[in-house]
Short mmCIF file of C-alpha atoms in Angstrom, two decimals:
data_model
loop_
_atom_site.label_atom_id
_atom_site.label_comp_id
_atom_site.label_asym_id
_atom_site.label_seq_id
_atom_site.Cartn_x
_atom_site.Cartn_y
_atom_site.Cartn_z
CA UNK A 1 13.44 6.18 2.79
CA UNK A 2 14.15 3.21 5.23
CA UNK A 3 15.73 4.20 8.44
CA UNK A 4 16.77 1.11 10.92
CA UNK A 5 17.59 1.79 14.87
CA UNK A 6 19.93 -1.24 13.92
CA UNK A 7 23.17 0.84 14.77
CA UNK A 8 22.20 4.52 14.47
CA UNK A 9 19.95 6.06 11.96
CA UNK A 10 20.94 5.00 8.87
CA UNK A 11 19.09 5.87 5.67
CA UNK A 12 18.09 3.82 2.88
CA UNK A 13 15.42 4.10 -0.47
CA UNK A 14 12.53 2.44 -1.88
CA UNK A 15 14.32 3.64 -5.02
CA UNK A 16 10.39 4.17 -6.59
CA UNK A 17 7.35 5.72 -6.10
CA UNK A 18 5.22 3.73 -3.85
CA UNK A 19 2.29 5.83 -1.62
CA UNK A 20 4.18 8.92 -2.63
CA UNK A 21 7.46 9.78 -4.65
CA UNK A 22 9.41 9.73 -1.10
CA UNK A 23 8.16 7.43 1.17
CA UNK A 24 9.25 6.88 4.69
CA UNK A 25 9.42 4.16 7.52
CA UNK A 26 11.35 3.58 10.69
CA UNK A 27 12.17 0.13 11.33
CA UNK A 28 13.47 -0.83 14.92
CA UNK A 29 14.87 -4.54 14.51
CA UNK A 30 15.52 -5.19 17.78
CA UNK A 31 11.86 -5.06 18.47
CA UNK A 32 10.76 -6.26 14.91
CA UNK A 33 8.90 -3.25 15.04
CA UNK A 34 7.94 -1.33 11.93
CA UNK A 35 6.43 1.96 11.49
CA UNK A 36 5.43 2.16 7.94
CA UNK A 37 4.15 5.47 7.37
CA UNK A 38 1.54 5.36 4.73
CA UNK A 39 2.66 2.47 3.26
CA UNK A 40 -0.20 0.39 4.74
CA UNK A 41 -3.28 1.40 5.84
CA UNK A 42 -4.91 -1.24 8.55
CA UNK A 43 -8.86 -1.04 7.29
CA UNK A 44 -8.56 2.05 5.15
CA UNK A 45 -8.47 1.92 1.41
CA UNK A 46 -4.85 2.49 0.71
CA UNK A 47 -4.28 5.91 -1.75
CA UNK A 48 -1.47 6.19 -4.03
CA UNK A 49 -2.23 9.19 -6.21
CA UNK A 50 1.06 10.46 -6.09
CA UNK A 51 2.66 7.31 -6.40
CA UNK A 52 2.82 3.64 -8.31
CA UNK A 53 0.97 0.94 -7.83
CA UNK A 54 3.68 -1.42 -8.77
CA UNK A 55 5.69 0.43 -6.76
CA UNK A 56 3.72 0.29 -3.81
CA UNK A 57 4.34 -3.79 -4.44
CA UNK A 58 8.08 -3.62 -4.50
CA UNK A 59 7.82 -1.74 -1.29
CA UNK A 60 5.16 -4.07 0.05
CA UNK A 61 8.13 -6.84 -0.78
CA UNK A 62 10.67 -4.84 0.99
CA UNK A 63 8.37 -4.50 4.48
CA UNK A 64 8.08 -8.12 4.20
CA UNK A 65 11.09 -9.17 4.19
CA UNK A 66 12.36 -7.11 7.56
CA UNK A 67 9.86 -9.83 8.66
CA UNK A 68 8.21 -7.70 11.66
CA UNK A 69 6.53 -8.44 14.34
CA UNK A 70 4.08 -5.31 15.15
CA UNK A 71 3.43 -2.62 12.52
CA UNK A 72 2.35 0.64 13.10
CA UNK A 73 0.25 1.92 9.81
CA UNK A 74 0.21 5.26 8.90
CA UNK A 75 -3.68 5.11 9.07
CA UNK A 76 -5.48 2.82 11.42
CA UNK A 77 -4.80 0.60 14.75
CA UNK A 78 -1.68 -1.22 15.21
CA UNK A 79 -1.63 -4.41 13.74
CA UNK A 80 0.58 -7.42 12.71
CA UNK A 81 2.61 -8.23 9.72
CA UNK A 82 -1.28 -9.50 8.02
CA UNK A 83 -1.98 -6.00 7.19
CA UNK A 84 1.05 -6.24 4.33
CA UNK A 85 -1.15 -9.20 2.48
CA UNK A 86 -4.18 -7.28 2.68
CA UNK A 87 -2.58 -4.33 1.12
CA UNK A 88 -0.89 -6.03 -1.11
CA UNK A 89 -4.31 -7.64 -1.93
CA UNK A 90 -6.13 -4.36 -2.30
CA UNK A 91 -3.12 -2.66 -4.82
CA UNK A 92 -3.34 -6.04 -6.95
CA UNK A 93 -7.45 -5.66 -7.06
CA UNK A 94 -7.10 -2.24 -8.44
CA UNK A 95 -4.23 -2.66 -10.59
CA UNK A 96 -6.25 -5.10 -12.63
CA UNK A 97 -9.00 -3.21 -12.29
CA UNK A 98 -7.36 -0.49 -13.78
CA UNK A 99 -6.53 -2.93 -16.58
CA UNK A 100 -9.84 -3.92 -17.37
CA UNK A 101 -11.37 -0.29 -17.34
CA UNK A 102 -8.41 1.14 -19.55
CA UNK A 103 -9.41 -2.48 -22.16
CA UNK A 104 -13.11 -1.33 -21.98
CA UNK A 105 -12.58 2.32 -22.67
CA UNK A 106 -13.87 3.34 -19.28
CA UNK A 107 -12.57 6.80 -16.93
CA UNK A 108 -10.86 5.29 -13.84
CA UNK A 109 -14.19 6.79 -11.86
CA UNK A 110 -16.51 5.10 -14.11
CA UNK A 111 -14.31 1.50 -13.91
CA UNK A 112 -14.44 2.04 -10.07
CA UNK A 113 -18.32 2.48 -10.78
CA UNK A 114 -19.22 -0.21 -12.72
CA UNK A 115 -16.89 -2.69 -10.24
CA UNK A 116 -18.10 -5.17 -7.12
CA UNK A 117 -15.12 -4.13 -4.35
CA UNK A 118 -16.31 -7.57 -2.63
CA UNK A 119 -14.37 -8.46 0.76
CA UNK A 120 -12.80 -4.48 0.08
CA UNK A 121 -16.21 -3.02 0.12
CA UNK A 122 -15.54 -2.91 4.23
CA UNK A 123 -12.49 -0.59 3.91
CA UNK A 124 -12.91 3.11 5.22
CA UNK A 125 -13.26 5.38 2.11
CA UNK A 126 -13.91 2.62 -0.91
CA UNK A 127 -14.53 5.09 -3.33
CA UNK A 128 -10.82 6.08 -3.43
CA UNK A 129 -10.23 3.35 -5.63
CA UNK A 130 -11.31 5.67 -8.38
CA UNK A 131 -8.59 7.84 -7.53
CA UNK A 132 -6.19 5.05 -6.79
CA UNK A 133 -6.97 3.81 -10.74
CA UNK A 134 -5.34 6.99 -11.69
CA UNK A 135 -2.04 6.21 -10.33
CA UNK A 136 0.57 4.27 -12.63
CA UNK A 137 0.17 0.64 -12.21
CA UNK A 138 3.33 -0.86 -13.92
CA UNK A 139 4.13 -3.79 -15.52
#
């Protein structure tokens, strides 16, 4: 659900299942201010295990174009609008990860295993991209 401050509190929605099947920001336009719920994590390993990971990307589109300012993650410090390509990043990483393990014939936990996380190897929690593999990916 989107709600803007822009004249009241309107609702809006993602339309898909993104972090979870009914996901939730506020968005305060005046102040290109975004709270984003946990659509983005800033240094945590995003988890969408009751979501999509395409869908998670549609919604990553949508934050990006209110074009904000601040953002206020649902897990970690605030941060600027950066933290929606690094996310965005991340879901990408493990949706063709998810790919390649499901080619080889690997369980998303041995896939997650048997893969270098590189530059994601710093995010809080990197073994939930096991879980994360799990969750639809999409087209």
């Amino acid at each position: 659900m989107l709600v803007s401050m822009t004249s009241g509190v309107s609702p809006g929605e993602f339309g898909t299942p993104a972090h979870t099947t009914d996901d939730s920001v506020l968005w305060i336009p005046e102040r290109r201010l975004l709270f984003s719920g946990d659509l983005l994590f800033n240094g945590g390993t995003p988890f969408l295990l009751q979501g999509s990971i395409s869908g998670a990307l549609r919604a990553l589109e949508t934050l990006r174009a209110l074009n904000p300012e601040t953002i206020v993650p649902g897990q970690g410090p605030v941060c600027g609008p950066e933290v929606i390509d690094r996310v965005g990043a991340y879901l990408r990483f493990v949706q063709d990860l998810a790919r390649r393990g499901h080619e080889a014939g690997l369980t998303p936990l041995d896939a997650a295993r048997e893969t270098d996380l590189g530059a994601f190897r710093e995010l809080l929690d990197p073994n939930a991209s096991s879980e994360t593999c799990t969750a639809p990916t999409g087209n």
